[in-house]
Amino acid sequence: MNQLRVDLHMHSHCSDGALSPSELMQRASEKGVELIALTDHDTLAGLTEARGEADKLNMAFVSGIELSSRWGKIGVHIVGLGFESTHPAMAELVRKQGERRRCRNQKIGAKLAKIGVQDAYRRARELAGAEPGRPHFAELLVQDGRVPDVSRAFKKYLGSGKSCDIKLLWPPMVEVVDAINGAGGVAVLAHPAKYGLTRTKLRALVADFSAAGGSAMELVSGMQPSGVAENLAAIAAEFGLEASLGSDFHRPGAAWQELGCATHLPEGARAVWHRWQ
Ligand code: MN
Ligand code: MN
Ligand code: MN
């Protein structure tokens, strides 16, 4: 069977990935990917470069982003695909997401200053080469010799409920779905199996996502245990959602998240990418 190799979820160094958008496209091409989307966290910064490189490599390129949102108190990631990347609805949402991140990072910096870690925000920014995330602050604590490793930094300072933990209040899921739809895109519920929800809760999430105007969900996210995609496919079918897939690649070396590694949709699933083929 001649199946199109698709990867619609990955990160470059414009968010928390290791490769530049061009390097990412080159690696994907080497892995045989034919239809691709770059989906950095809450930023569109890598899209122009990635599209240019994908064009050169003859890969079909779809605009993408992975947006942070919340469903009640639960953090949920929504992938936007195929939107108009200069649309004001998307630009405005991305601007607000950035502001939320900066605001939290400044507060984390202030908390760390109180325990004697100077200049943490500026240093974390330098380390990240972009707006930092909590792992970058954790890395600083390791560099300063406060903790032996990143996981200890979370356990002692940055993790949930610890002294330097600042909650980030992301917008409700429906707001994010609205912006994606408003910009002419398709909203995809990212890696539904990774939220640690019971099947009942997951069905409730998918019901709300669908009612909010969501179009598809990822049935395959990287390499996953057998049966996961089939279980998700049943829920997707129940709510009339299409199917997406992606590696969620961040850096070389993690074989279960390698570019192009997520391939087959379960029998009967309707692929979200039929519109870009
Ligand atoms: Mn990430
Ligand atoms: Mn995610
Ligand atoms: Mn991701």
mmCIF file of N, CA, C and O in Angstrom, residues 164-250:
data_model
loop_
_atom_site.group_PDB
_atom_site.id
_atom_site.type_symbol
_atom_site.label_atom_id
_atom_site.label_comp_id
_atom_site.label_asym_id
_atom_site.label_seq_id
_atom_site.Cartn_x
_atom_site.Cartn_y
_atom_site.Cartn_z
ATOM 1 N N CYS A 164 8.819 28.303 44.506
ATOM 2 C CA CYS A 164 8.993 29.161 43.324
ATOM 3 C C CYS A 164 8.049 28.767 42.184
ATOM 4 O O CYS A 164 8.292 29.091 41.022
ATOM 5 N N ASP A 165 6.987 28.070 42.524
ATOM 6 C CA ASP A 165 6.001 27.661 41.530
ATOM 7 C C ASP A 165 4.984 28.784 41.326
ATOM 8 O O ASP A 165 4.402 29.287 42.282
ATOM 9 N N ILE A 166 4.831 29.209 40.087
ATOM 10 C CA ILE A 166 3.818 30.209 39.759
ATOM 11 C C ILE A 166 2.842 29.572 38.771
ATOM 12 O O ILE A 166 3.250 29.090 37.722
ATOM 13 N N LYS A 167 1.586 29.580 39.108
ATOM 14 C CA LYS A 167 0.579 29.004 38.206
ATOM 15 C C LYS A 167 0.398 29.904 36.984
ATOM 16 O O LYS A 167 0.379 31.117 37.096
ATOM 17 N N LEU A 168 0.300 29.270 35.857
ATOM 18 C CA LEU A 168 0.053 30.040 34.634
ATOM 19 C C LEU A 168 -1.383 29.786 34.211
ATOM 20 O O LEU A 168 -1.768 28.651 33.952
ATOM 21 N N LEU A 169 -2.172 30.828 34.161
ATOM 22 C CA LEU A 169 -3.571 30.659 33.820
ATOM 23 C C LEU A 169 -3.764 30.806 32.309
ATOM 24 O O LEU A 169 -3.834 31.915 31.788
ATOM 25 N N TRP A 170 -3.841 29.691 31.635
ATOM 26 C CA TRP A 170 -4.067 29.711 30.192
ATOM 27 C C TRP A 170 -5.535 29.977 29.900
ATOM 28 O O TRP A 170 -6.387 29.759 30.754
ATOM 29 N N PRO A 171 -5.862 30.433 28.689
ATOM 30 C CA PRO A 171 -7.260 30.732 28.358
ATOM 31 C C PRO A 171 -8.089 29.446 28.258
ATOM 32 O O PRO A 171 -7.540 28.376 28.015
ATOM 33 N N PRO A 172 -9.403 29.568 28.424
ATOM 34 C CA PRO A 172 -10.265 28.397 28.269
ATOM 35 C C PRO A 172 -10.115 27.784 26.867
ATOM 36 O O PRO A 172 -9.904 28.510 25.890
ATOM 37 N N MET A 173 -10.246 26.481 26.800
ATOM 38 C CA MET A 173 -10.102 25.752 25.536
ATOM 39 C C MET A 173 -10.939 26.360 24.415
ATOM 40 O O MET A 173 -10.480 26.493 23.277
ATOM 41 N N VAL A 174 -12.164 26.754 24.746
ATOM 42 C CA VAL A 174 -13.079 27.259 23.718
ATOM 43 C C VAL A 174 -12.532 28.532 23.055
ATOM 44 O O VAL A 174 -12.712 28.739 21.849
ATOM 45 N N GLU A 175 -11.824 29.356 23.839
ATOM 46 C CA GLU A 175 -11.263 30.591 23.297
ATOM 47 C C GLU A 175 -10.190 30.295 22.238
ATOM 48 O O GLU A 175 -10.098 30.963 21.204
ATOM 49 N N VAL A 176 -9.388 29.284 22.541
ATOM 50 C CA VAL A 176 -8.313 28.889 21.632
ATOM 51 C C VAL A 176 -8.890 28.274 20.347
ATOM 52 O O VAL A 176 -8.455 28.589 19.237
ATOM 53 N N VAL A 177 -9.885 27.429 20.510
ATOM 54 C CA VAL A 177 -10.536 26.808 19.343
ATOM 55 C C VAL A 177 -11.155 27.895 18.454
ATOM 56 O O VAL A 177 -11.030 27.862 17.224
ATOM 57 N N ASP A 178 -11.788 28.860 19.076
ATOM 58 C CA ASP A 178 -12.395 29.987 18.350
ATOM 59 C C ASP A 178 -11.381 30.732 17.492
ATOM 60 O O ASP A 178 -11.652 31.076 16.344
ATOM 61 N N ALA A 179 -10.224 31.016 18.087
ATOM 62 C CA ALA A 179 -9.194 31.776 17.358
ATOM 63 C C ALA A 179 -8.694 30.982 16.158
ATOM 64 O O ALA A 179 -8.495 31.531 15.069
ATOM 65 N N ILE A 180 -8.488 29.688 16.349
ATOM 66 C CA ILE A 180 -8.015 28.834 15.243
ATOM 67 C C ILE A 180 -9.056 28.819 14.122
ATOM 68 O O ILE A 180 -8.740 29.037 12.945
ATOM 69 N N ASN A 181 -10.317 28.581 14.496
ATOM 70 C CA ASN A 181 -11.386 28.570 13.488
ATOM 71 C C ASN A 181 -11.520 29.930 12.813
ATOM 72 O O ASN A 181 -11.709 30.023 11.599
ATOM 73 N N GLY A 182 -11.407 30.996 13.623
ATOM 74 C CA GLY A 182 -11.509 32.354 13.101
ATOM 75 C C GLY A 182 -10.445 32.647 12.056
ATOM 76 O O GLY A 182 -10.664 33.425 11.127
ATOM 77 N N ALA A 183 -9.279 32.023 12.226
ATOM 78 C CA ALA A 183 -8.179 32.243 11.285
ATOM 79 C C ALA A 183 -8.221 31.232 10.133
ATOM 80 O O ALA A 183 -7.251 31.101 9.381
ATOM 81 N N GLY A 184 -9.337 30.529 10.012
ATOM 82 C CA GLY A 184 -9.516 29.614 8.880
ATOM 83 C C GLY A 184 -8.807 28.282 9.043
ATOM 84 O O GLY A 184 -8.580 27.561 8.061
ATOM 85 N N GLY A 185 -8.468 27.938 10.298
ATOM 86 C CA GLY A 185 -7.734 26.689 10.534
ATOM 87 C C GLY A 185 -8.608 25.578 11.089
ATOM 88 O O GLY A 185 -9.828 25.726 11.209
ATOM 89 N N VAL A 186 -7.951 24.496 11.445
ATOM 90 C CA VAL A 186 -8.604 23.320 11.988
ATOM 91 C C VAL A 186 -8.032 23.080 13.383
ATOM 92 O O VAL A 186 -6.814 23.032 13.554
ATOM 93 N N ALA A 187 -8.913 22.938 14.377
ATOM 94 C CA ALA A 187 -8.455 22.702 15.751
ATOM 95 C C ALA A 187 -8.385 21.205 16.033
ATOM 96 O O ALA A 187 -9.341 20.469 15.796
ATOM 97 N N VAL A 188 -7.230 20.792 16.559
ATOM 98 C CA VAL A 188 -6.967 19.374 16.824
ATOM 99 C C VAL A 188 -6.632 19.203 18.310
ATOM 100 O O VAL A 188 -5.733 19.882 18.817
ATOM 101 N N LEU A 189 -7.320 18.311 18.983
ATOM 102 C CA LEU A 189 -6.998 18.015 20.382
ATOM 103 C C LEU A 189 -5.699 17.196 20.408
ATOM 104 O O LEU A 189 -5.640 16.098 19.859
ATOM 105 N N ALA A 190 -4.663 17.781 21.034
ATOM 106 C CA ALA A 190 -3.344 17.123 21.021
ATOM 107 C C ALA A 190 -3.294 15.974 22.028
ATOM 108 O O ALA A 190 -3.930 16.051 23.086
ATOM 109 N N HIS A 191 -2.519 14.942 21.695
ATOM 110 C CA HIS A 191 -2.211 13.790 22.568
ATOM 111 C C HIS A 191 -3.216 13.552 23.701
ATOM 112 O O HIS A 191 -2.868 13.686 24.882
ATOM 113 N N PRO A 192 -4.448 13.142 23.360
ATOM 114 C CA PRO A 192 -5.503 13.003 24.378
ATOM 115 C C PRO A 192 -5.176 11.973 25.466
ATOM 116 O O PRO A 192 -5.701 12.085 26.585
ATOM 117 N N ALA A 193 -4.302 11.033 25.156
ATOM 118 C CA ALA A 193 -3.998 9.996 26.155
ATOM 119 C C ALA A 193 -3.017 10.493 27.213
ATOM 120 O O ALA A 193 -2.759 9.807 28.197
ATOM 121 N N LYS A 194 -2.465 11.695 27.016
ATOM 122 C CA LYS A 194 -1.407 12.151 27.928
ATOM 123 C C LYS A 194 -1.894 13.045 29.072
ATOM 124 O O LYS A 194 -1.082 13.587 29.809
ATOM 125 N N TYR A 195 -3.216 13.197 29.204
ATOM 126 C CA TYR A 195 -3.705 14.065 30.280
ATOM 127 C C TYR A 195 -4.020 13.291 31.555
ATOM 128 O O TYR A 195 -4.471 13.872 32.535
ATOM 129 N N GLY A 196 -3.831 11.977 31.515
ATOM 130 C CA GLY A 196 -4.079 11.165 32.704
ATOM 131 C C GLY A 196 -5.546 11.119 33.101
ATOM 132 O O GLY A 196 -5.869 11.021 34.289
ATOM 133 N N LEU A 197 -6.432 11.204 32.122
ATOM 134 C CA LEU A 197 -7.870 11.210 32.422
ATOM 135 C C LEU A 197 -8.447 9.793 32.360
ATOM 136 O O LEU A 197 -7.980 8.960 31.590
ATOM 137 N N THR A 198 -9.457 9.555 33.159
ATOM 138 C CA THR A 198 -10.221 8.308 33.010
ATOM 139 C C THR A 198 -10.974 8.379 31.685
ATOM 140 O O THR A 198 -11.136 9.459 31.103
ATOM 141 N N ARG A 199 -11.459 7.243 31.216
ATOM 142 C CA ARG A 199 -12.183 7.225 29.950
ATOM 143 C C ARG A 199 -13.423 8.123 30.017
ATOM 144 O O ARG A 199 -13.747 8.823 29.056
ATOM 145 N N THR A 200 -14.096 8.124 31.136
ATOM 146 C CA THR A 200 -15.293 8.959 31.306
ATOM 147 C C THR A 200 -14.942 10.442 31.184
ATOM 148 O O THR A 200 -15.613 11.201 30.485
ATOM 149 N N LYS A 201 -13.874 10.845 31.875
ATOM 150 C CA LYS A 201 -13.431 12.240 31.825
ATOM 151 C C LYS A 201 -12.964 12.617 30.422
ATOM 152 O O LYS A 201 -13.231 13.716 29.939
ATOM 153 N N LEU A 202 -12.251 11.685 29.789
ATOM 154 C CA LEU A 202 -11.747 11.950 28.448
ATOM 155 C C LEU A 202 -12.910 12.142 27.474
ATOM 156 O O LEU A 202 -12.886 13.049 26.631
ATOM 157 N N ARG A 203 -13.956 11.318 27.612
ATOM 158 C CA ARG A 203 -15.132 11.477 26.751
ATOM 159 C C ARG A 203 -15.771 12.840 26.975
ATOM 160 O O ARG A 203 -16.207 13.503 26.042
ATOM 161 N N ALA A 204 -15.812 13.289 28.225
ATOM 162 C CA ALA A 204 -16.389 14.606 28.537
ATOM 163 C C ALA A 204 -15.545 15.721 27.901
ATOM 164 O O ALA A 204 -16.080 16.689 27.346
ATOM 165 N N LEU A 205 -14.222 15.567 27.955
ATOM 166 C CA LEU A 205 -13.333 16.548 27.318
ATOM 167 C C LEU A 205 -13.581 16.596 25.809
ATOM 168 O O LEU A 205 -13.734 17.672 25.223
ATOM 169 N N VAL A 206 -13.637 15.432 25.192
ATOM 170 C CA VAL A 206 -13.822 15.377 23.742
ATOM 171 C C VAL A 206 -15.203 15.940 23.360
ATOM 172 O O VAL A 206 -15.332 16.664 22.363
ATOM 173 N N ALA A 207 -16.209 15.653 24.166
ATOM 174 C CA ALA A 207 -17.553 16.204 23.914
ATOM 175 C C ALA A 207 -17.511 17.730 23.933
ATOM 176 O O ALA A 207 -18.043 18.394 23.027
ATOM 177 N N ASP A 208 -16.847 18.304 24.939
ATOM 178 C CA ASP A 208 -16.749 19.766 25.047
ATOM 179 C C ASP A 208 -15.907 20.350 23.909
ATOM 180 O O ASP A 208 -16.224 21.410 23.368
ATOM 181 N N PHE A 209 -14.845 19.659 23.565
ATOM 182 C CA PHE A 209 -13.972 20.113 22.472
ATOM 183 C C PHE A 209 -14.761 20.149 21.164
ATOM 184 O O PHE A 209 -14.701 21.133 20.405
ATOM 185 N N SER A 210 -15.505 19.100 20.914
ATOM 186 C CA SER A 210 -16.315 19.021 19.699
ATOM 187 C C SER A 210 -17.390 20.114 19.694
ATOM 188 O O SER A 210 -17.586 20.808 18.685
ATOM 189 N N ALA A 211 -18.060 20.291 20.827
ATOM 190 C CA ALA A 211 -19.105 21.317 20.928
ATOM 191 C C ALA A 211 -18.525 22.720 20.743
ATOM 192 O O ALA A 211 -19.202 23.624 20.248
ATOM 193 N N ALA A 212 -17.254 22.908 21.129
ATOM 194 C CA ALA A 212 -16.600 24.219 21.003
ATOM 195 C C ALA A 212 -16.188 24.520 19.562
ATOM 196 O O ALA A 212 -15.769 25.626 19.256
ATOM 197 N N GLY A 213 -16.289 23.522 18.689
ATOM 198 C CA GLY A 213 -15.913 23.732 17.290
ATOM 199 C C GLY A 213 -14.626 23.031 16.889
ATOM 200 O O GLY A 213 -14.085 23.289 15.817
ATOM 201 N N GLY A 214 -14.134 22.145 17.750
ATOM 202 C CA GLY A 214 -12.947 21.355 17.417
ATOM 203 C C GLY A 214 -13.262 20.367 16.311
ATOM 204 O O GLY A 214 -14.385 19.878 16.215
ATOM 205 N N SER A 215 -12.264 20.091 15.461
ATOM 206 C CA SER A 215 -12.509 19.262 14.269
ATOM 207 C C SER A 215 -11.882 17.879 14.312
ATOM 208 O O SER A 215 -12.333 16.974 13.625
ATOM 209 N N ALA A 216 -10.782 17.743 15.050
ATOM 210 C CA ALA A 216 -10.035 16.484 14.968
ATOM 211 C C ALA A 216 -9.310 16.216 16.278
ATOM 212 O O ALA A 216 -9.185 17.109 17.124
ATOM 213 N N MET A 217 -8.851 14.996 16.455
ATOM 214 C CA MET A 217 -7.966 14.703 17.582
ATOM 215 C C MET A 217 -6.821 13.796 17.134
ATOM 216 O O MET A 217 -6.948 13.047 16.163
ATOM 217 N N GLU A 218 -5.696 13.899 17.850
ATOM 218 C CA GLU A 218 -4.550 13.052 17.525
ATOM 219 C C GLU A 218 -4.819 11.641 18.046
ATOM 220 O O GLU A 218 -4.955 11.432 19.241
ATOM 221 N N LEU A 219 -4.863 10.698 17.126
ATOM 222 C CA LEU A 219 -5.032 9.304 17.528
ATOM 223 C C LEU A 219 -3.681 8.671 17.799
ATOM 224 O O LEU A 219 -3.566 7.717 18.550
ATOM 225 N N VAL A 220 -2.658 9.226 17.166
ATOM 226 C CA VAL A 220 -1.311 8.703 17.335
ATOM 227 C C VAL A 220 -0.385 9.860 17.679
ATOM 228 O O VAL A 220 -0.333 10.864 16.968
ATOM 229 N N SER A 221 0.334 9.734 18.812
ATOM 230 C CA SER A 221 1.305 10.733 19.228
ATOM 231 C C SER A 221 2.611 10.030 19.542
ATOM 232 O O SER A 221 2.744 9.378 20.571
ATOM 233 N N GLY A 222 3.561 10.105 18.637
ATOM 234 C CA GLY A 222 4.804 9.363 18.785
ATOM 235 C C GLY A 222 4.522 7.871 18.741
ATOM 236 O O GLY A 222 3.497 7.436 18.226
ATOM 237 N N MET A 223 5.463 7.093 19.282
ATOM 238 C CA MET A 223 5.191 5.656 19.371
ATOM 239 C C MET A 223 4.418 5.428 20.643
ATOM 240 O O MET A 223 4.807 5.888 21.701
ATOM 241 N N GLN A 224 3.316 4.716 20.531
ATOM 242 C CA GLN A 224 2.510 4.487 21.722
ATOM 243 C C GLN A 224 2.121 3.017 21.811
ATOM 244 O O GLN A 224 2.178 2.297 20.820
ATOM 245 N N PRO A 225 1.743 2.571 23.025
ATOM 246 C CA PRO A 225 1.385 1.158 23.190
ATOM 247 C C PRO A 225 0.250 0.771 22.245
ATOM 248 O O PRO A 225 -0.587 1.611 21.909
ATOM 249 N N SER A 226 0.221 -0.490 21.828
ATOM 250 C CA SER A 226 -0.821 -0.916 20.904
ATOM 251 C C SER A 226 -2.176 -0.826 21.604
ATOM 252 O O SER A 226 -2.285 -1.005 22.812
ATOM 253 N N GLY A 227 -3.190 -0.481 20.836
ATOM 254 C CA GLY A 227 -4.531 -0.362 21.399
ATOM 255 C C GLY A 227 -4.923 1.065 21.705
ATOM 256 O O GLY A 227 -6.112 1.405 21.686
ATOM 257 N N VAL A 228 -3.949 1.935 21.981
ATOM 258 C CA VAL A 228 -4.259 3.323 22.344
ATOM 259 C C VAL A 228 -4.990 4.021 21.201
ATOM 260 O O VAL A 228 -6.046 4.641 21.396
ATOM 261 N N ALA A 229 -4.446 3.910 19.985
ATOM 262 C CA ALA A 229 -5.054 4.589 18.834
ATOM 263 C C ALA A 229 -6.474 4.089 18.583
ATOM 264 O O ALA A 229 -7.373 4.879 18.271
ATOM 265 N N GLU A 230 -6.677 2.783 18.739
ATOM 266 C CA GLU A 230 -8.002 2.200 18.497
ATOM 267 C C GLU A 230 -9.008 2.717 19.529
ATOM 268 O O GLU A 230 -10.145 3.047 19.188
ATOM 269 N N ASN A 231 -8.583 2.782 20.791
ATOM 270 C CA ASN A 231 -9.469 3.321 21.832
ATOM 271 C C ASN A 231 -9.845 4.770 21.536
ATOM 272 O O ASN A 231 -11.004 5.169 21.676
ATOM 273 N N LEU A 232 -8.851 5.562 21.142
ATOM 274 C CA LEU A 232 -9.113 6.973 20.846
ATOM 275 C C LEU A 232 -9.998 7.096 19.603
ATOM 276 O O LEU A 232 -10.856 7.982 19.534
ATOM 277 N N ALA A 233 -9.784 6.207 18.637
ATOM 278 C CA ALA A 233 -10.562 6.259 17.397
ATOM 279 C C ALA A 233 -12.054 6.065 17.680
ATOM 280 O O ALA A 233 -12.910 6.695 17.052
ATOM 281 N N ALA A 234 -12.353 5.198 18.645
ATOM 282 C CA ALA A 234 -13.760 4.957 18.994
ATOM 283 C C ALA A 234 -14.391 6.233 19.539
ATOM 284 O O ALA A 234 -15.537 6.569 19.199
ATOM 285 N N ILE A 235 -13.651 6.953 20.371
ATOM 286 C CA ILE A 235 -14.166 8.210 20.941
ATOM 287 C C ILE A 235 -14.301 9.272 19.848
ATOM 288 O O ILE A 235 -15.307 9.989 19.783
ATOM 289 N N ALA A 236 -13.298 9.352 18.986
ATOM 290 C CA ALA A 236 -13.347 10.331 17.884
ATOM 291 C C ALA A 236 -14.577 10.081 17.007
ATOM 292 O O ALA A 236 -15.300 11.016 16.637
ATOM 293 N N ALA A 237 -14.814 8.828 16.697
ATOM 294 C CA ALA A 237 -15.952 8.476 15.834
ATOM 295 C C ALA A 237 -17.265 8.853 16.506
ATOM 296 O O ALA A 237 -18.182 9.381 15.861
ATOM 297 N N GLU A 238 -17.342 8.621 17.795
ATOM 298 C CA GLU A 238 -18.555 8.929 18.544
ATOM 299 C C GLU A 238 -18.919 10.416 18.443
ATOM 300 O O GLU A 238 -20.090 10.776 18.383
ATOM 301 N N PHE A 239 -17.894 11.274 18.418
ATOM 302 C CA PHE A 239 -18.153 12.713 18.374
ATOM 303 C C PHE A 239 -17.901 13.325 16.997
ATOM 304 O O PHE A 239 -17.817 14.548 16.854
ATOM 305 N N GLY A 240 -17.746 12.467 16.002
ATOM 306 C CA GLY A 240 -17.621 12.946 14.623
ATOM 307 C C GLY A 240 -16.333 13.711 14.345
ATOM 308 O O GLY A 240 -16.300 14.589 13.487
ATOM 309 N N LEU A 241 -15.282 13.376 15.082
ATOM 310 C CA LEU A 241 -14.011 14.081 14.876
ATOM 311 C C LEU A 241 -13.121 13.341 13.885
ATOM 312 O O LEU A 241 -13.117 12.105 13.835
ATOM 313 N N GLU A 242 -12.356 14.110 13.124
ATOM 314 C CA GLU A 242 -11.365 13.535 12.231
ATOM 315 C C GLU A 242 -10.111 13.157 13.028
ATOM 316 O O GLU A 242 -10.001 13.486 14.206
ATOM 317 N N ALA A 243 -9.186 12.490 12.320
ATOM 318 C CA ALA A 243 -8.001 11.958 12.989
ATOM 319 C C ALA A 243 -6.737 12.668 12.527
ATOM 320 O O ALA A 243 -6.573 12.971 11.352
ATOM 321 N N SER A 244 -5.832 12.938 13.489
ATOM 322 C CA SER A 244 -4.529 13.488 13.139
ATOM 323 C C SER A 244 -3.449 12.625 13.773
ATOM 324 O O SER A 244 -3.737 11.773 14.631
ATOM 325 N N LEU A 245 -2.213 12.847 13.367
ATOM 326 C CA LEU A 245 -1.097 12.150 14.005
ATOM 327 C C LEU A 245 0.181 12.964 13.887
ATOM 328 O O LEU A 245 0.323 13.832 13.023
ATOM 329 N N GLY A 246 1.108 12.701 14.797
ATOM 330 C CA GLY A 246 2.386 13.402 14.781
ATOM 331 C C GLY A 246 3.340 12.799 15.783
ATOM 332 O O GLY A 246 2.939 12.058 16.681
ATOM 333 N N SER A 247 4.619 13.136 15.607
ATOM 334 C CA SER A 247 5.652 12.554 16.461
ATOM 335 C C SER A 247 5.784 13.288 17.796
ATOM 336 O O SER A 247 6.213 12.713 18.772
ATOM 337 N N ASP A 248 5.441 14.576 17.830
ATOM 338 C CA ASP A 248 5.762 15.450 18.972
ATOM 339 C C ASP A 248 7.284 15.492 19.189
ATOM 340 O O ASP A 248 7.761 15.568 20.320
ATOM 341 N N PHE A 249 8.006 15.477 18.079
ATOM 342 C CA PHE A 249 9.473 15.529 18.109
ATOM 343 C C PHE A 249 9.959 16.819 18.778
ATOM 344 O O PHE A 249 9.458 17.900 18.506
ATOM 345 N N HIS A 250 10.960 16.668 19.677
ATOM 346 C CA HIS A 250 11.627 17.831 20.281
ATOM 347 C C HIS A 250 13.124 17.860 19.968
ATOM 348 O O HIS A 250 13.681 18.920 19.759
#
